CSV table of N, CA and C in Angstrom, one decimal:
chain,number,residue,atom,x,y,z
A,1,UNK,N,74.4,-7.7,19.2
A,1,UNK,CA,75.4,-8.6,19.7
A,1,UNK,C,76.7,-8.4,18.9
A,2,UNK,N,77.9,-8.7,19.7
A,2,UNK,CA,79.0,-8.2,18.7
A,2,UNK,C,79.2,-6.7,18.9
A,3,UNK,N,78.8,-6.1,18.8
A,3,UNK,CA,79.1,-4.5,18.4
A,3,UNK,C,79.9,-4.5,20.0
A,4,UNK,N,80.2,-2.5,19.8
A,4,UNK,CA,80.7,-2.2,21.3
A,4,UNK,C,79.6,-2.0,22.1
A,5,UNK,N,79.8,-1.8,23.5
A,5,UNK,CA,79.2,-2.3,24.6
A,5,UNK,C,79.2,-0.9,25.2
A,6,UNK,N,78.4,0.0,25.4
A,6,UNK,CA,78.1,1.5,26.1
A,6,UNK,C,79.0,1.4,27.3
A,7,UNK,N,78.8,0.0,28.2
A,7,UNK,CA,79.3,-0.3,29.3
A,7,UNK,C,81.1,-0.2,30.1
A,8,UNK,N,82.1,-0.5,28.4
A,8,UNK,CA,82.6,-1.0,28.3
A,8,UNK,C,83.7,0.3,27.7
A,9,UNK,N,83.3,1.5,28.2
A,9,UNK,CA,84.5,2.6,27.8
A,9,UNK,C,85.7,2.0,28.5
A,10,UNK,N,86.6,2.0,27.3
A,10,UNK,CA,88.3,2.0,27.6
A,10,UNK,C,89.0,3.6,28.7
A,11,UNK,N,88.9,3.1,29.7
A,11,UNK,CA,89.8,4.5,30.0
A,11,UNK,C,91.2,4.2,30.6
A,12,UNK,N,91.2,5.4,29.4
A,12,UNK,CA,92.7,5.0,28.9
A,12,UNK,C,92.6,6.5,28.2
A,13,UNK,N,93.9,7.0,27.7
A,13,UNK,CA,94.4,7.7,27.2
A,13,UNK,C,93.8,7.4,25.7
A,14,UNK,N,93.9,8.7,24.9
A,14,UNK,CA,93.4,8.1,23.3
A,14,UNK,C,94.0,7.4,22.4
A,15,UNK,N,93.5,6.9,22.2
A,15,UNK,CA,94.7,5.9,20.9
A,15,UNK,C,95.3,7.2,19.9
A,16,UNK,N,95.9,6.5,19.3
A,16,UNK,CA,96.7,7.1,18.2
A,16,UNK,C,96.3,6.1,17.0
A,17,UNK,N,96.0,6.5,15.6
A,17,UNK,CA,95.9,5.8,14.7
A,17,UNK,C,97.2,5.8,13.8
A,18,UNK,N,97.6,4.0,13.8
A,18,UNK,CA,98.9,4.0,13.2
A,18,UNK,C,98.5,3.0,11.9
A,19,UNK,N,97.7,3.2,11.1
A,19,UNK,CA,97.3,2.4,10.0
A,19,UNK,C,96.7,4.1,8.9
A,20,UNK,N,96.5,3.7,7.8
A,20,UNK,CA,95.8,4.5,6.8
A,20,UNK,C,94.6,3.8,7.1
A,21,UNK,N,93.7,4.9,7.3
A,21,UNK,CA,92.1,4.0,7.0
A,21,UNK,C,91.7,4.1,6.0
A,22,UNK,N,91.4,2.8,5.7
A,22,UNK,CA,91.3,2.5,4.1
A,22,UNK,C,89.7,2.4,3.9
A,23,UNK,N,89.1,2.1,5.2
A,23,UNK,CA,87.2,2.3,5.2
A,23,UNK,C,86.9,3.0,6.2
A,24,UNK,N,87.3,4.0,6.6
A,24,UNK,CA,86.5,5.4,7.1
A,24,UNK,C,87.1,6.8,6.6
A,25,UNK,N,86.1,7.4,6.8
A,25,UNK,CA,86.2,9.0,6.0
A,25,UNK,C,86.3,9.8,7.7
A,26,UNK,N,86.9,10.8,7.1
A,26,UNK,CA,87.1,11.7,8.3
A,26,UNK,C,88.1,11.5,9.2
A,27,UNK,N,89.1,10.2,9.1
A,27,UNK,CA,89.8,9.6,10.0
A,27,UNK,C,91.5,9.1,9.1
A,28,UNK,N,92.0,9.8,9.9
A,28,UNK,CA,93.3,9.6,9.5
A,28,UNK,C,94.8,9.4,10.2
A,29,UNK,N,95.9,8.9,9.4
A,29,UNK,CA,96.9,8.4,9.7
A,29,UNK,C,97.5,9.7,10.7
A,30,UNK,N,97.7,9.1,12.3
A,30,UNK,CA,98.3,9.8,13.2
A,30,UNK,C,96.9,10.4,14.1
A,31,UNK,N,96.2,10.6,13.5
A,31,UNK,CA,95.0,11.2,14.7
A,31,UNK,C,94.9,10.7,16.1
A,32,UNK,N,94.2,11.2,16.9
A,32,UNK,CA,94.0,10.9,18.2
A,32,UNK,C,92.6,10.6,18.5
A,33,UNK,N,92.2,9.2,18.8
A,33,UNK,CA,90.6,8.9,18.9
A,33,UNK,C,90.2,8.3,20.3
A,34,UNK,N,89.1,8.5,20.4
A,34,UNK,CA,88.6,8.2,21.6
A,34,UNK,C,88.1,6.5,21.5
A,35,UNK,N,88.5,5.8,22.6
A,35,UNK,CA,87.8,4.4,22.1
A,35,UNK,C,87.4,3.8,23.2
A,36,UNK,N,86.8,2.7,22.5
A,36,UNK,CA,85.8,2.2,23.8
A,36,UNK,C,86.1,0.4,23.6
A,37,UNK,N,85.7,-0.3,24.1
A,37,UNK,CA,85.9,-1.9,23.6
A,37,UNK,C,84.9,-2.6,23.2
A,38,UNK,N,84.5,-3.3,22.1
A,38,UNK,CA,83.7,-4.3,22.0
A,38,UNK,C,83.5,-5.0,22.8
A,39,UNK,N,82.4,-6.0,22.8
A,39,UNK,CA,82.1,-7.1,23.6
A,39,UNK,C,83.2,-8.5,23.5
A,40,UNK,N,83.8,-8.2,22.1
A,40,UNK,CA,85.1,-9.4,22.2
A,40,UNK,C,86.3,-9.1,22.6
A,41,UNK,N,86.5,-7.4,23.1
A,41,UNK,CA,87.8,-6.8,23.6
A,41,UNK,C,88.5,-6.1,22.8
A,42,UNK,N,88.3,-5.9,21.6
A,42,UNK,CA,89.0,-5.1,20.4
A,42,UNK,C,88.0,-3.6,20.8
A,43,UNK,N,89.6,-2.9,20.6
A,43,UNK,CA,89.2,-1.2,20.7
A,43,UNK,C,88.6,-0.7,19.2
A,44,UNK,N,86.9,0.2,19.5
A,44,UNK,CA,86.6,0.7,18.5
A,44,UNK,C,87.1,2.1,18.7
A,45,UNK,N,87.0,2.8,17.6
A,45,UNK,CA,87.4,4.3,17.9
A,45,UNK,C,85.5,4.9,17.5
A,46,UNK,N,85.7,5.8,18.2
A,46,UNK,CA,84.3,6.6,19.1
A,46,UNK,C,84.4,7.8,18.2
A,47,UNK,N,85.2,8.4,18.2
A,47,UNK,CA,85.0,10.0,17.8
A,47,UNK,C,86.7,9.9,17.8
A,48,UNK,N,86.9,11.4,17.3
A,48,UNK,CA,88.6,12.0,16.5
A,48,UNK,C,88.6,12.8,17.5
A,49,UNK,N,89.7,12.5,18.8
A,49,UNK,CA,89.9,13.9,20.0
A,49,UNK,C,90.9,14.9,19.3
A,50,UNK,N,92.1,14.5,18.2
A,50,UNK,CA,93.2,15.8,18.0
A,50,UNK,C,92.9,14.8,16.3
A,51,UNK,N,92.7,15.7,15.6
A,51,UNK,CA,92.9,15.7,14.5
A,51,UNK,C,94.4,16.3,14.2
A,52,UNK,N,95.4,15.5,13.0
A,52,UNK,CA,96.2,15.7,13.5
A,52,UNK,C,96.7,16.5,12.3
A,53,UNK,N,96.3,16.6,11.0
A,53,UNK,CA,96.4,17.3,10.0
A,53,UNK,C,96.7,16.6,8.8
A,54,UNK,N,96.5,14.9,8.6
A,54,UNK,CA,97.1,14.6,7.5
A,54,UNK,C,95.4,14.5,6.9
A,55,UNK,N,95.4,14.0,5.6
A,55,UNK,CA,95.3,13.8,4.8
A,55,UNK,C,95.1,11.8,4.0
A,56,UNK,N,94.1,11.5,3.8
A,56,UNK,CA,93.8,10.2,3.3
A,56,UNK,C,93.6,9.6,2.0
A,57,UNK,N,94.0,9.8,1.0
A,57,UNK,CA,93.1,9.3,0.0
A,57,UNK,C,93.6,8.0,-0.3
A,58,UNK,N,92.7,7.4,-1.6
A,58,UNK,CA,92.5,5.5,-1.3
A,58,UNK,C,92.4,5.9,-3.2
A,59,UNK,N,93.2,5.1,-3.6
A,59,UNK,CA,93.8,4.9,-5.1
A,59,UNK,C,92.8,3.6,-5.3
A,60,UNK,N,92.2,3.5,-6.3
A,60,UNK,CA,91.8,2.1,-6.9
A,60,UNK,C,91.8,1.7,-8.6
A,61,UNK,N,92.5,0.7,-9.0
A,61,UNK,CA,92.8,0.3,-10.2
A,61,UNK,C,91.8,-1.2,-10.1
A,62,UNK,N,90.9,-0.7,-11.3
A,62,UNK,CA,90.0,-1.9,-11.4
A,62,UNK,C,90.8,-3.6,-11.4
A,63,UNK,N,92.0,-3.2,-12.6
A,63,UNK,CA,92.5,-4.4,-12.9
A,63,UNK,C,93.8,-5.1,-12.3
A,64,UNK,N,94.0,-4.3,-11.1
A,64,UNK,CA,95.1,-4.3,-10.6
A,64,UNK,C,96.2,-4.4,-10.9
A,65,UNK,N,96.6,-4.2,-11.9
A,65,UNK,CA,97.8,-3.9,-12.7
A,65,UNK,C,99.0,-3.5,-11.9
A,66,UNK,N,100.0,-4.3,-11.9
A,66,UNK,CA,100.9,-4.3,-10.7
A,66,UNK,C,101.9,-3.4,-11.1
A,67,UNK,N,101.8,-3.0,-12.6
A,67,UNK,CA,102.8,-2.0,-13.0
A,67,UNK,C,102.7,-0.7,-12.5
A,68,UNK,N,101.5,-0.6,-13.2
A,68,UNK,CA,100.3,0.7,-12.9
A,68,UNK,C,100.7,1.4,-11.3
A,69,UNK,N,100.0,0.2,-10.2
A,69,UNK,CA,100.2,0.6,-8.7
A,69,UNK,C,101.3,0.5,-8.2
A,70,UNK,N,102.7,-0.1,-8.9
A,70,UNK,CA,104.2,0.1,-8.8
A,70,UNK,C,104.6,1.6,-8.8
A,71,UNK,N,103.9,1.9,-10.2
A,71,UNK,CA,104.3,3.6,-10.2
A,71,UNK,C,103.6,4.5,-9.8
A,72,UNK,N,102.6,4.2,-8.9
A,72,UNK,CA,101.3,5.2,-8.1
A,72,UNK,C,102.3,5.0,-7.1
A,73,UNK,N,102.6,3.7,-6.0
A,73,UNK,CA,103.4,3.5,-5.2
A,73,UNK,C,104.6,4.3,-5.4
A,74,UNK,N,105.9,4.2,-6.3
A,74,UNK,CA,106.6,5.0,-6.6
A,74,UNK,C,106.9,6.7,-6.6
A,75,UNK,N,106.0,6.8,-7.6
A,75,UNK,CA,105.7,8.4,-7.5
A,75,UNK,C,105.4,8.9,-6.2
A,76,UNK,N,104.0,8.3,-5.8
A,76,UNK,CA,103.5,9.1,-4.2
A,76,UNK,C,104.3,9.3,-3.0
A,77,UNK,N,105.3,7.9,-3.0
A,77,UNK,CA,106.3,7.9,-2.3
A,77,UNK,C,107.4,9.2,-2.4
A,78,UNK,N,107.4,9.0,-3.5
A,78,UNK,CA,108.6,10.4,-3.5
A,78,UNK,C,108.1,11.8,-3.2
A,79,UNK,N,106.7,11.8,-3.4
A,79,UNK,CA,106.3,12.8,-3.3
A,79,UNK,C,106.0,13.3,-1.4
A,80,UNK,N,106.2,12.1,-0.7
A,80,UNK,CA,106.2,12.4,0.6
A,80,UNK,C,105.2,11.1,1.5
A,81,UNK,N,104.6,10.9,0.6
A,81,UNK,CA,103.3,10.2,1.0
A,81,UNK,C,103.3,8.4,1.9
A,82,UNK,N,102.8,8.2,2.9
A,82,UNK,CA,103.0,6.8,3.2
A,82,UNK,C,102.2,6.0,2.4
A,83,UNK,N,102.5,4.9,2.3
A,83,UNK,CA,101.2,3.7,1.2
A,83,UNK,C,101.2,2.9,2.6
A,84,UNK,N,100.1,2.4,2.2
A,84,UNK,CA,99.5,1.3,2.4
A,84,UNK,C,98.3,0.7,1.5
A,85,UNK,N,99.2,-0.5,1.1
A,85,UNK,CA,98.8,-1.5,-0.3
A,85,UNK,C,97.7,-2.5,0.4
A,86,UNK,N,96.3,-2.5,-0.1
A,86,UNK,CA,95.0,-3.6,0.6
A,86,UNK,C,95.2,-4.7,-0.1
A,87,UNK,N,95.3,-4.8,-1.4
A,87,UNK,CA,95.1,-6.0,-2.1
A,87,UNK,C,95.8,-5.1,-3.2
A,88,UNK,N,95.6,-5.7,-4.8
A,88,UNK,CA,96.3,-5.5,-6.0
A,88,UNK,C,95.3,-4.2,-6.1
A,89,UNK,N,94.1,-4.3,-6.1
A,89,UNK,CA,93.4,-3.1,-6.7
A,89,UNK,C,93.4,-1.7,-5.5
A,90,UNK,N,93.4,-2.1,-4.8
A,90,UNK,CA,93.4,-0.6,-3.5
A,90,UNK,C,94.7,-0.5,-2.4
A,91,UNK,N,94.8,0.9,-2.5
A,91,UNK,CA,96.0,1.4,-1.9
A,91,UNK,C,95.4,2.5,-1.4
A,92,UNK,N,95.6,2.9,0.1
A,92,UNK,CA,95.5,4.2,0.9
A,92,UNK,C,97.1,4.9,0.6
A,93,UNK,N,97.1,6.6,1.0
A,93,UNK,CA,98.1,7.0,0.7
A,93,UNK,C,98.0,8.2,1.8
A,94,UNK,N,99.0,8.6,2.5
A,94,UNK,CA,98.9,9.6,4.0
A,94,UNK,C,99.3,10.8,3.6
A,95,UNK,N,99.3,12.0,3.6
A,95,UNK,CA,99.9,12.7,3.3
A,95,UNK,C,100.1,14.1,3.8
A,96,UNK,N,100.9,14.9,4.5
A,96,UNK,CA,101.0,16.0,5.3
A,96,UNK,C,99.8,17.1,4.5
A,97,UNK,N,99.9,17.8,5.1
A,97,UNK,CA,98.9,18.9,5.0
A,97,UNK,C,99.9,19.7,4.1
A,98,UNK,N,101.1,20.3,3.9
A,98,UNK,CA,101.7,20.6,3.0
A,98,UNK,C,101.8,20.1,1.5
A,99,UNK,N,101.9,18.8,1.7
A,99,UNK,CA,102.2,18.6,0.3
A,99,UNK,C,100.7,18.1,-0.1
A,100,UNK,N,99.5,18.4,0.4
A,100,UNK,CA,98.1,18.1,0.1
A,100,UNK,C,97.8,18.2,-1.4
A,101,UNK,N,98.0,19.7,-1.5
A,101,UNK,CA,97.1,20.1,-3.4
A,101,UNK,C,98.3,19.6,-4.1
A,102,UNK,N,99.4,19.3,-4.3
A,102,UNK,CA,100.2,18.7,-5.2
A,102,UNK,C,100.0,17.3,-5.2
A,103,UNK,N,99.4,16.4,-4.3
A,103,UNK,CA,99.5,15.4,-3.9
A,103,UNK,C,97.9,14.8,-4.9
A,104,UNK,N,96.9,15.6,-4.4
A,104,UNK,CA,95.7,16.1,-5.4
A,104,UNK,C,95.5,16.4,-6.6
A,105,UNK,N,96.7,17.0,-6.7
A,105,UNK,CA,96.7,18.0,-8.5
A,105,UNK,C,97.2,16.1,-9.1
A,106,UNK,N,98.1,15.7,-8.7
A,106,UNK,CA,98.6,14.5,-9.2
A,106,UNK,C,97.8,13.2,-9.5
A,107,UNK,N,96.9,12.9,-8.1
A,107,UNK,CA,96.0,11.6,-8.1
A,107,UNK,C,94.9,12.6,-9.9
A,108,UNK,N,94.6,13.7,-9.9
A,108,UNK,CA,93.4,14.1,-10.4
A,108,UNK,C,93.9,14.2,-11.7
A,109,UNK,N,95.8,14.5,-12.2
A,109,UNK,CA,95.6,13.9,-13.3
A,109,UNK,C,96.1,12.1,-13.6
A,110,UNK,N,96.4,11.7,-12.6
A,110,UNK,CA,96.6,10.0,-13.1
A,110,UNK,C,94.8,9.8,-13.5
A,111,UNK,N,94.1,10.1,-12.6
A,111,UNK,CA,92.4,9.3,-13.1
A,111,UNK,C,92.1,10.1,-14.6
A,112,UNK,N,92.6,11.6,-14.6
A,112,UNK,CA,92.0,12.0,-15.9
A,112,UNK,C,92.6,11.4,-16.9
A,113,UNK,N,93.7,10.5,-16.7
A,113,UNK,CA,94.5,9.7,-17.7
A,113,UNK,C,94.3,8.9,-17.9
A,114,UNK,N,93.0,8.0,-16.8
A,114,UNK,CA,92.6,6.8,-16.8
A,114,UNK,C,93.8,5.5,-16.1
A,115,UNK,N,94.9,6.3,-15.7
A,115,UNK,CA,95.7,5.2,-15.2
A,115,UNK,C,94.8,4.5,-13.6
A,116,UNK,N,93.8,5.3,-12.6
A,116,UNK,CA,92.9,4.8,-12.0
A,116,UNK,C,91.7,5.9,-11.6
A,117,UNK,N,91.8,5.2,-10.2
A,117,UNK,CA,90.6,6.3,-10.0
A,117,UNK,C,90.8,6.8,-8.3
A,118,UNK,N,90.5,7.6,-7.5
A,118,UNK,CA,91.1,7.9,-6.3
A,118,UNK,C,89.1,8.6,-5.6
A,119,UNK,N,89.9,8.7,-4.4
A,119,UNK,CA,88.8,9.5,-3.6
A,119,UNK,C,89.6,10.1,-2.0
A,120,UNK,N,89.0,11.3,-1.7
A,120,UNK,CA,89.6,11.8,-1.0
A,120,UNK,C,88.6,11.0,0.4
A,121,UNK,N,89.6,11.0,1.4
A,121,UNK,CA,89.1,10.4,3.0
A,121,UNK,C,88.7,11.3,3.7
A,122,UNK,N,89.2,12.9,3.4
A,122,UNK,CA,88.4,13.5,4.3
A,122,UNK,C,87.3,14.2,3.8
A,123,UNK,N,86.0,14.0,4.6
A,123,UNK,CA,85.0,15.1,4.1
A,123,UNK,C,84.8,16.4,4.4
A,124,UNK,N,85.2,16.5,5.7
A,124,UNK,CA,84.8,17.7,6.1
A,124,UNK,C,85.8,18.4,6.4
A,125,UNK,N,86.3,19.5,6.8
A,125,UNK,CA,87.4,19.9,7.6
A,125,UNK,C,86.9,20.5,9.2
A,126,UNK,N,87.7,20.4,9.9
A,126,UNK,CA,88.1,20.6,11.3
A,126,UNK,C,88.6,21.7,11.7
């Protein structure tokens, strides 16, 4: 009960995802997904029809230190990257497929510095 409904495919054209997913892997800012509706009317996404080429990872500072994720915010930013801030401790961050390993080389030395800790959104490639 609750969940989507098999019955209940949206047809329609694919969505576009305009948020950073901040709790799925393999799914990212700009993609094209296929969706269907729940039983309360809200579109789930089904599967990724155009993968679009970015990039997801999700920053987390245990103690939320607002200085700390000012200058994760800050830096990433300049570096190209969209934020999106969940609460004080977690932040997603978008980032083109170009500026990827610099974007990587960076999150890998803020955690080896202990300023947090990061995880990449995508697992697999396409």
């Amino acid at each position: 009960m609750g969940g989507p409904s098999r019955t209940s495919i949206a047809r329609q054209r694919p969505a576009e995802v305009r948020a950073i997913p901040l709790f799925a892997y393999d799914l990212n800012y700009g993609d094209e997904v296929a969706v269907m509706s729940s039983d309360e009317g809200a579109l789930v996404a089904t599967s990724v029809v155009a993968d679009k080429g970015r990039y997801t990872f999700r920053v987390w500072r245990e103690d939320g230190d607002a200085e700390v994720m000012h200058a994760v915010i800050s830096d990433f930013g300049e570096m190209g990257c969209a934020i999106e801030l969940y609460r004080d401790h977690l932040l997603g961050l978008a980032c083109e497929r170009a500026s990827v390993q610099a974007v990587a080389d960076a999150l890998s030395a803020g955690e080896k510095s202990g300023s947090f800790v990061y995880e990449t959104g995508r697992q697999q490639t396409r």
